[in-house]
mmCIF file of C-alpha atoms and ligand atoms in Angstrom:
data_model
loop_
_atom_site.group_PDB
_atom_site.id
_atom_site.type_symbol
_atom_site.label_atom_id
_atom_site.label_comp_id
_atom_site.label_asym_id
_atom_site.label_seq_id
_atom_site.Cartn_x
_atom_site.Cartn_y
_atom_site.Cartn_z
ATOM 1 C CA UNK A 10 -0.015 -0.060 -0.167
ATOM 2 C CA UNK A 11 1.353 3.474 -0.800
ATOM 3 C CA UNK A 12 2.265 5.591 2.245
ATOM 4 C CA UNK A 13 -0.354 8.129 1.675
ATOM 5 C CA UNK A 14 -3.089 5.373 1.732
ATOM 6 C CA UNK A 15 -1.383 3.866 4.818
ATOM 7 C CA UNK A 16 -1.561 7.611 6.444
ATOM 8 C CA UNK A 17 -5.002 7.776 5.584
ATOM 9 C CA UNK A 18 -5.970 4.431 7.045
ATOM 10 C CA UNK A 19 -4.033 5.585 10.291
ATOM 11 C CA UNK A 20 -5.490 8.793 10.852
ATOM 12 C CA UNK A 21 -9.079 8.855 9.581
ATOM 13 C CA UNK A 22 -10.868 7.564 12.806
ATOM 14 C CA UNK A 23 -9.176 10.399 14.987
ATOM 15 C CA UNK A 24 -11.010 13.103 12.799
ATOM 16 C CA UNK A 25 -14.325 11.283 12.233
ATOM 17 C CA UNK A 26 -17.202 13.067 14.063
ATOM 18 C CA UNK A 27 -14.983 16.280 14.963
ATOM 19 C CA UNK A 28 -17.594 19.209 15.444
ATOM 20 C CA UNK A 29 -15.126 22.107 15.305
ATOM 21 C CA UNK A 30 -14.561 22.528 11.666
ATOM 22 C CA UNK A 31 -11.420 20.230 11.804
ATOM 23 C CA UNK A 32 -13.237 17.065 10.779
ATOM 24 C CA UNK A 33 -12.102 14.410 8.259
ATOM 25 C CA UNK A 34 -14.081 16.273 5.390
ATOM 26 C CA UNK A 35 -11.816 19.212 5.983
ATOM 27 C CA UNK A 36 -8.682 17.183 5.952
ATOM 28 C CA UNK A 37 -9.838 15.695 2.532
ATOM 29 C CA UNK A 38 -10.708 19.113 1.113
ATOM 30 C CA UNK A 39 -7.401 20.509 1.863
ATOM 31 C CA UNK A 40 -5.836 17.195 0.504
ATOM 32 C CA UNK A 41 -7.633 17.729 -2.854
ATOM 33 C CA UNK A 42 -7.185 21.446 -3.191
ATOM 34 C CA UNK A 43 -3.472 20.948 -2.626
ATOM 35 C CA UNK A 44 -3.295 18.284 -5.365
ATOM 36 C CA UNK A 45 -5.373 20.567 -7.668
ATOM 37 C CA UNK A 46 -2.871 23.458 -6.767
ATOM 38 C CA UNK A 47 0.330 21.338 -7.161
ATOM 39 C CA UNK A 48 -0.973 20.446 -10.789
ATOM 40 C CA UNK A 49 -0.364 23.916 -11.620
ATOM 41 C CA UNK A 50 2.420 25.133 -9.393
ATOM 42 C CA UNK A 51 4.291 22.192 -9.386
ATOM 43 C CA UNK A 52 6.257 20.829 -5.998
ATOM 44 C CA UNK A 53 6.763 17.537 -4.777
ATOM 45 C CA UNK A 54 3.514 15.872 -4.637
ATOM 46 C CA UNK A 55 4.071 13.196 -1.797
ATOM 47 C CA UNK A 56 5.527 15.983 0.557
ATOM 48 C CA UNK A 57 2.274 18.029 -0.374
ATOM 49 C CA UNK A 58 -0.062 14.880 0.121
ATOM 50 C CA UNK A 59 1.396 14.085 3.463
ATOM 51 C CA UNK A 60 1.464 17.552 4.707
ATOM 52 C CA UNK A 61 -2.191 17.976 3.724
ATOM 53 C CA UNK A 62 -3.201 14.865 5.498
ATOM 54 C CA UNK A 63 -1.287 15.469 8.824
ATOM 55 C CA UNK A 64 -1.380 19.357 8.849
ATOM 56 C CA UNK A 65 -4.102 19.167 11.648
ATOM 57 C CA UNK A 66 -3.063 16.128 13.505
ATOM 58 C CA UNK A 67 -2.562 18.108 16.637
ATOM 59 C CA UNK A 68 -3.930 21.602 16.538
ATOM 60 C CA UNK A 69 -2.663 24.022 19.302
ATOM 61 C CA UNK A 70 -6.553 25.096 19.735
ATOM 62 C CA UNK A 71 -7.563 21.722 20.350
ATOM 63 C CA UNK A 72 -4.407 20.223 22.224
ATOM 64 C CA UNK A 73 -4.581 22.379 25.248
ATOM 65 C CA UNK A 74 -2.159 24.962 23.721
ATOM 66 C CA UNK A 75 0.910 23.066 22.830
ATOM 67 C CA UNK A 76 2.132 24.765 19.589
ATOM 68 C CA UNK A 77 4.910 22.295 18.400
ATOM 69 C CA UNK A 78 3.019 19.054 19.117
ATOM 70 C CA UNK A 79 1.609 18.887 15.391
ATOM 71 C CA UNK A 80 4.802 18.407 13.657
ATOM 72 C CA UNK A 81 6.128 15.992 16.429
ATOM 73 C CA UNK A 82 3.097 13.811 16.057
ATOM 74 C CA UNK A 83 3.283 13.641 12.354
ATOM 75 C CA UNK A 84 6.910 12.863 12.393
ATOM 76 C CA UNK A 85 6.377 9.985 14.818
ATOM 77 C CA UNK A 86 3.603 8.586 12.499
ATOM 78 C CA UNK A 87 5.786 8.808 9.369
ATOM 79 C CA UNK A 88 8.656 7.121 11.218
ATOM 80 C CA UNK A 89 6.581 4.350 12.181
ATOM 81 C CA UNK A 90 5.696 3.852 8.704
ATOM 82 C CA UNK A 91 9.247 3.763 7.616
ATOM 83 C CA UNK A 92 9.289 7.175 5.740
ATOM 84 C CA UNK A 93 12.917 8.753 5.146
ATOM 85 C CA UNK A 94 14.369 11.333 7.333
ATOM 86 C CA UNK A 95 14.530 13.975 4.427
ATOM 87 C CA UNK A 96 10.588 13.632 3.798
ATOM 88 C CA UNK A 97 9.748 13.762 7.543
ATOM 89 C CA UNK A 98 11.889 16.879 7.920
ATOM 90 C CA UNK A 99 10.215 18.457 5.173
ATOM 91 C CA UNK A 100 6.717 17.664 6.306
ATOM 92 C CA UNK A 101 7.233 18.495 9.876
ATOM 93 C CA UNK A 102 8.439 21.836 8.716
ATOM 94 C CA UNK A 103 5.219 22.494 6.692
ATOM 95 C CA UNK A 104 3.073 21.373 9.743
ATOM 96 C CA UNK A 105 4.957 23.653 12.219
ATOM 97 C CA UNK A 106 4.458 26.439 10.093
ATOM 98 C CA UNK A 107 1.078 26.133 8.338
ATOM 99 C CA UNK A 108 -1.293 27.890 10.903
ATOM 100 C CA UNK A 109 -2.562 31.406 11.229
ATOM 101 C CA UNK A 110 -1.029 32.956 14.210
ATOM 102 C CA UNK A 111 -2.725 36.394 14.110
ATOM 103 C CA UNK A 112 -2.858 39.464 11.957
ATOM 104 C CA UNK A 113 0.466 40.746 13.430
ATOM 105 C CA UNK A 114 2.539 37.422 12.932
ATOM 106 C CA UNK A 115 4.084 37.145 9.490
ATOM 107 C CA UNK A 116 4.490 33.483 9.054
ATOM 108 C CA UNK A 117 7.044 32.648 6.629
ATOM 109 C CA UNK A 118 6.646 29.391 4.526
ATOM 110 C CA UNK A 119 9.930 28.719 2.916
ATOM 111 C CA UNK A 120 8.973 25.729 0.689
ATOM 112 C CA UNK A 121 6.659 25.701 -2.501
ATOM 113 C CA UNK A 122 5.232 22.571 -0.907
ATOM 114 C CA UNK A 123 4.386 24.205 2.327
ATOM 115 C CA UNK A 124 3.187 27.439 0.382
ATOM 116 C CA UNK A 125 0.702 24.950 -1.521
ATOM 117 C CA UNK A 126 -0.725 23.374 1.503
ATOM 118 C CA UNK A 127 -1.053 26.465 3.432
ATOM 119 C CA UNK A 128 -3.140 28.088 0.391
ATOM 120 C CA UNK A 129 -5.212 24.817 0.481
ATOM 121 C CA UNK A 130 -5.786 25.409 4.342
ATOM 122 C CA UNK A 131 -6.746 28.915 3.827
ATOM 123 C CA UNK A 132 -8.940 28.431 1.094
ATOM 124 C CA UNK A 133 -11.022 25.901 3.041
ATOM 125 C CA UNK A 134 -11.320 28.563 5.827
ATOM 126 C CA UNK A 135 -13.090 31.184 3.517
ATOM 127 C CA UNK A 136 -16.071 31.116 1.105
ATOM 128 C CA UNK A 137 -19.265 28.937 1.950
ATOM 129 C CA UNK A 138 -17.407 26.164 3.417
ATOM 130 C CA UNK A 139 -15.536 28.651 5.561
ATOM 131 C CA UNK A 140 -18.483 30.429 7.154
ATOM 132 C CA UNK A 141 -20.191 27.161 7.976
ATOM 133 C CA UNK A 142 -16.735 26.095 9.582
ATOM 134 C CA UNK A 143 -16.398 29.292 11.449
ATOM 135 C CA UNK A 144 -20.186 29.132 13.099
ATOM 136 C CA UNK A 145 -19.623 25.483 13.723
ATOM 137 C CA UNK A 146 -16.249 26.207 15.817
ATOM 138 C CA UNK A 147 -17.948 29.210 17.514
ATOM 139 C CA UNK A 148 -20.989 27.232 18.540
ATOM 140 C CA UNK A 149 -18.584 24.192 19.782
ATOM 141 C CA UNK A 150 -16.759 26.893 21.822
ATOM 142 C CA UNK A 151 -19.925 28.387 23.302
ATOM 143 C CA UNK A 152 -19.508 31.861 21.519
ATOM 144 C CA UNK A 153 -22.377 33.919 20.626
ATOM 145 C CA UNK A 154 -23.041 34.606 16.819
ATOM 146 C CA UNK A 155 -22.865 38.234 17.272
ATOM 147 C CA UNK A 156 -22.988 40.889 19.653
ATOM 148 C CA UNK A 157 -23.375 44.460 18.322
ATOM 149 C CA UNK A 158 -22.388 45.856 21.452
ATOM 150 C CA UNK A 159 -18.796 44.540 20.799
ATOM 151 C CA UNK A 160 -17.495 45.923 17.730
ATOM 152 C CA UNK A 161 -15.129 44.165 15.308
ATOM 153 C CA UNK A 162 -12.023 44.297 17.349
ATOM 154 C CA UNK A 163 -8.391 43.503 16.220
ATOM 155 C CA UNK A 164 -5.969 41.789 18.217
ATOM 156 C CA UNK A 165 -2.779 43.223 19.032
ATOM 157 C CA UNK A 166 -0.548 39.903 19.532
ATOM 158 C CA UNK A 167 -0.748 36.305 19.008
ATOM 159 C CA UNK A 168 -1.685 35.636 22.619
ATOM 160 C CA UNK A 169 -4.225 38.219 22.409
ATOM 161 C CA UNK A 170 -5.696 36.328 19.197
ATOM 162 C CA UNK A 171 -5.059 33.055 21.014
ATOM 163 C CA UNK A 172 -7.151 34.202 24.096
ATOM 164 C CA UNK A 173 -9.837 36.051 22.287
ATOM 165 C CA UNK A 174 -13.458 35.004 23.357
ATOM 166 C CA UNK A 175 -15.397 37.379 21.096
ATOM 167 C CA UNK A 176 -18.395 36.664 19.171
ATOM 168 C CA UNK A 177 -18.044 34.659 15.955
ATOM 169 C CA UNK A 178 -18.523 37.529 13.364
ATOM 170 C CA UNK A 179 -15.385 39.165 14.730
ATOM 171 C CA UNK A 180 -13.579 36.092 13.433
ATOM 172 C CA UNK A 181 -14.345 37.521 10.033
ATOM 173 C CA UNK A 182 -12.542 40.433 10.795
ATOM 174 C CA UNK A 183 -9.590 39.149 12.599
ATOM 175 C CA UNK A 184 -8.914 36.646 10.257
ATOM 176 C CA UNK A 185 -11.193 35.393 7.281
ATOM 177 C CA UNK A 186 -11.497 38.839 5.362
ATOM 178 C CA UNK A 187 -7.515 38.945 5.762
ATOM 179 C CA UNK A 188 -6.663 35.892 4.302
ATOM 180 C CA UNK A 189 -7.149 36.753 0.423
ATOM 181 C CA UNK A 190 -4.079 38.923 0.815
ATOM 182 C CA UNK A 191 -2.341 36.050 2.584
ATOM 183 C CA UNK A 192 -2.538 33.393 -0.163
ATOM 184 C CA UNK A 193 0.807 32.488 -1.684
ATOM 185 C CA UNK A 194 0.390 31.061 -5.131
ATOM 186 C CA UNK A 195 -1.219 32.560 -8.214
ATOM 187 C CA UNK A 196 -3.530 29.643 -8.286
ATOM 188 C CA UNK A 197 -4.315 29.856 -4.647
ATOM 189 C CA UNK A 198 -4.847 33.643 -5.231
ATOM 190 C CA UNK A 199 -7.155 33.134 -7.988
ATOM 191 C CA UNK A 200 -9.539 30.643 -6.191
ATOM 192 C CA UNK A 201 -9.713 32.937 -3.148
ATOM 193 C CA UNK A 202 -11.264 35.738 -5.126
ATOM 194 C CA UNK A 203 -14.621 34.229 -5.658
ATOM 195 C CA UNK A 204 -14.602 32.847 -1.989
ATOM 196 C CA UNK A 205 -13.788 36.258 -0.566
ATOM 197 C CA UNK A 206 -16.596 37.993 -2.592
ATOM 198 C CA UNK A 207 -18.923 35.399 -1.202
ATOM 199 C CA UNK A 208 -17.977 36.246 2.370
ATOM 200 C CA UNK A 209 -18.249 40.179 1.814
ATOM 201 C CA UNK A 210 -21.928 39.431 0.309
ATOM 202 C CA UNK A 211 -22.697 37.237 3.002
ATOM 203 C CA UNK A 212 -21.701 39.705 5.718
ATOM 204 C CA UNK A 213 -23.673 42.585 3.822
ATOM 205 C CA UNK A 214 -26.699 40.198 4.021
ATOM 206 C CA UNK A 215 -26.145 39.402 7.571
ATOM 207 C CA UNK A 216 -26.140 42.938 8.927
ATOM 208 C CA UNK A 217 -28.840 43.974 6.579
ATOM 209 C CA UNK A 218 -31.220 41.390 8.157
ATOM 210 C CA UNK A 219 -29.981 41.881 11.665
ATOM 211 C CA UNK A 220 -30.819 45.710 11.277
ATOM 212 C CA UNK A 221 -33.941 45.064 9.848
ATOM 213 C CA UNK A 222 -35.829 46.928 12.272
ATOM 214 C CA UNK A 223 -33.786 49.983 12.115
ATOM 215 C CA UNK A 224 -34.212 49.989 8.461
ATOM 216 C CA UNK A 225 -37.893 49.903 8.475
ATOM 217 C CA UNK A 226 -38.043 52.821 10.776
ATOM 218 C CA UNK A 227 -36.070 54.842 8.379
ATOM 219 C CA UNK A 228 -38.337 54.310 5.457
HETATM 220 P P1 ADP B 313 -5.177 27.369 10.770
HETATM 221 O O1 ADP B 313 -5.814 26.479 9.789
HETATM 222 O O2 ADP B 313 -4.583 28.621 10.084
HETATM 223 O O3 ADP B 313 -4.448 26.900 11.893
HETATM 224 P P2 ADP B 313 -7.311 27.426 12.466
HETATM 225 O O4 ADP B 313 -7.100 25.996 12.840
HETATM 226 O O5 ADP B 313 -7.130 28.436 13.481
HETATM 227 O O6 ADP B 313 -6.715 27.921 11.174
HETATM 228 O O7 ADP B 313 -8.988 27.599 12.155
HETATM 229 C C1 ADP B 313 -9.358 26.991 11.164
HETATM 230 C C2 ADP B 313 -10.935 27.214 11.255
HETATM 231 O O8 ADP B 313 -11.462 27.159 12.645
HETATM 232 C C3 ADP B 313 -11.074 28.771 11.005
HETATM 233 O O9 ADP B 313 -11.000 29.122 9.450
HETATM 234 C C4 ADP B 313 -12.418 28.891 11.455
HETATM 235 O O10 ADP B 313 -13.617 28.497 10.557
HETATM 236 C C5 ADP B 313 -12.398 28.208 12.806
HETATM 237 N N1 ADP B 313 -12.012 28.915 13.807
HETATM 238 C C6 ADP B 313 -10.698 29.259 14.337
HETATM 239 N N2 ADP B 313 -10.711 30.024 15.421
HETATM 240 C C7 ADP B 313 -11.947 30.585 15.510
HETATM 241 C C8 ADP B 313 -12.602 31.430 16.292
HETATM 242 N N3 ADP B 313 -11.801 32.205 17.212
HETATM 243 N N4 ADP B 313 -13.893 31.688 16.059
HETATM 244 C C9 ADP B 313 -14.438 31.223 15.020
HETATM 245 N N5 ADP B 313 -14.123 30.191 14.316
HETATM 246 C C10 ADP B 313 -12.771 29.943 14.586
HETATM 247 NI NI1 NI B 314 -6.866 22.874 8.576
#
């Protein structure tokens, strides 16, 4: 069996049933998007596939805040499957650097393979799926959908971002709407355009509905 299939078999059950938006279907979408971008942009397909499959294997938001756990867990899985050191270190590097750490942290991804997987992960965070995942995550964390008395707030640092307990609509302003300018590859940027526009339209509609009474009174 190919290493990629072995990894799928090994990790699939761990993601099934997750309700935070980091479920198995997210992993598969990132995997498929990565493969699509690789076809156009190039890069080592095996590294890309392995990094896409393992990128959320131990997310710091879901593992009690351990930032470097994901890369270590991924490396261990690949070691056990007999993968070579060079492949493991390339995959580990991507997983250690793929995550968004707030608007003020400039995460640098040094490899093409990493930039592709990061684009795929970010594309799945925006657009129609992105909106669904965001409200699912907010609900899972008991966060309100929106609180108009708390204006959209930008964080100052990664700690601020990490500890933020704000309403879910705020997440659009602290992350989702910023992602289109943080996509790396031409193919990723192109795929992001429609998804970004859909979020802008969604937010317009959201606030229009939210403020319905106010509008009625004005007319
Ligand atoms: P990354 O893939 O850059 O690590 P995350 O794992 O932080 O991104 O986030 C993935 C998705 O989880 C987000 O795109 C969003 O849908 C959801 N999410 C993460 N943090 C929040 C939050 N504070 N509020 C709402 N949704 C969130
Ligand atoms: Ni992800």
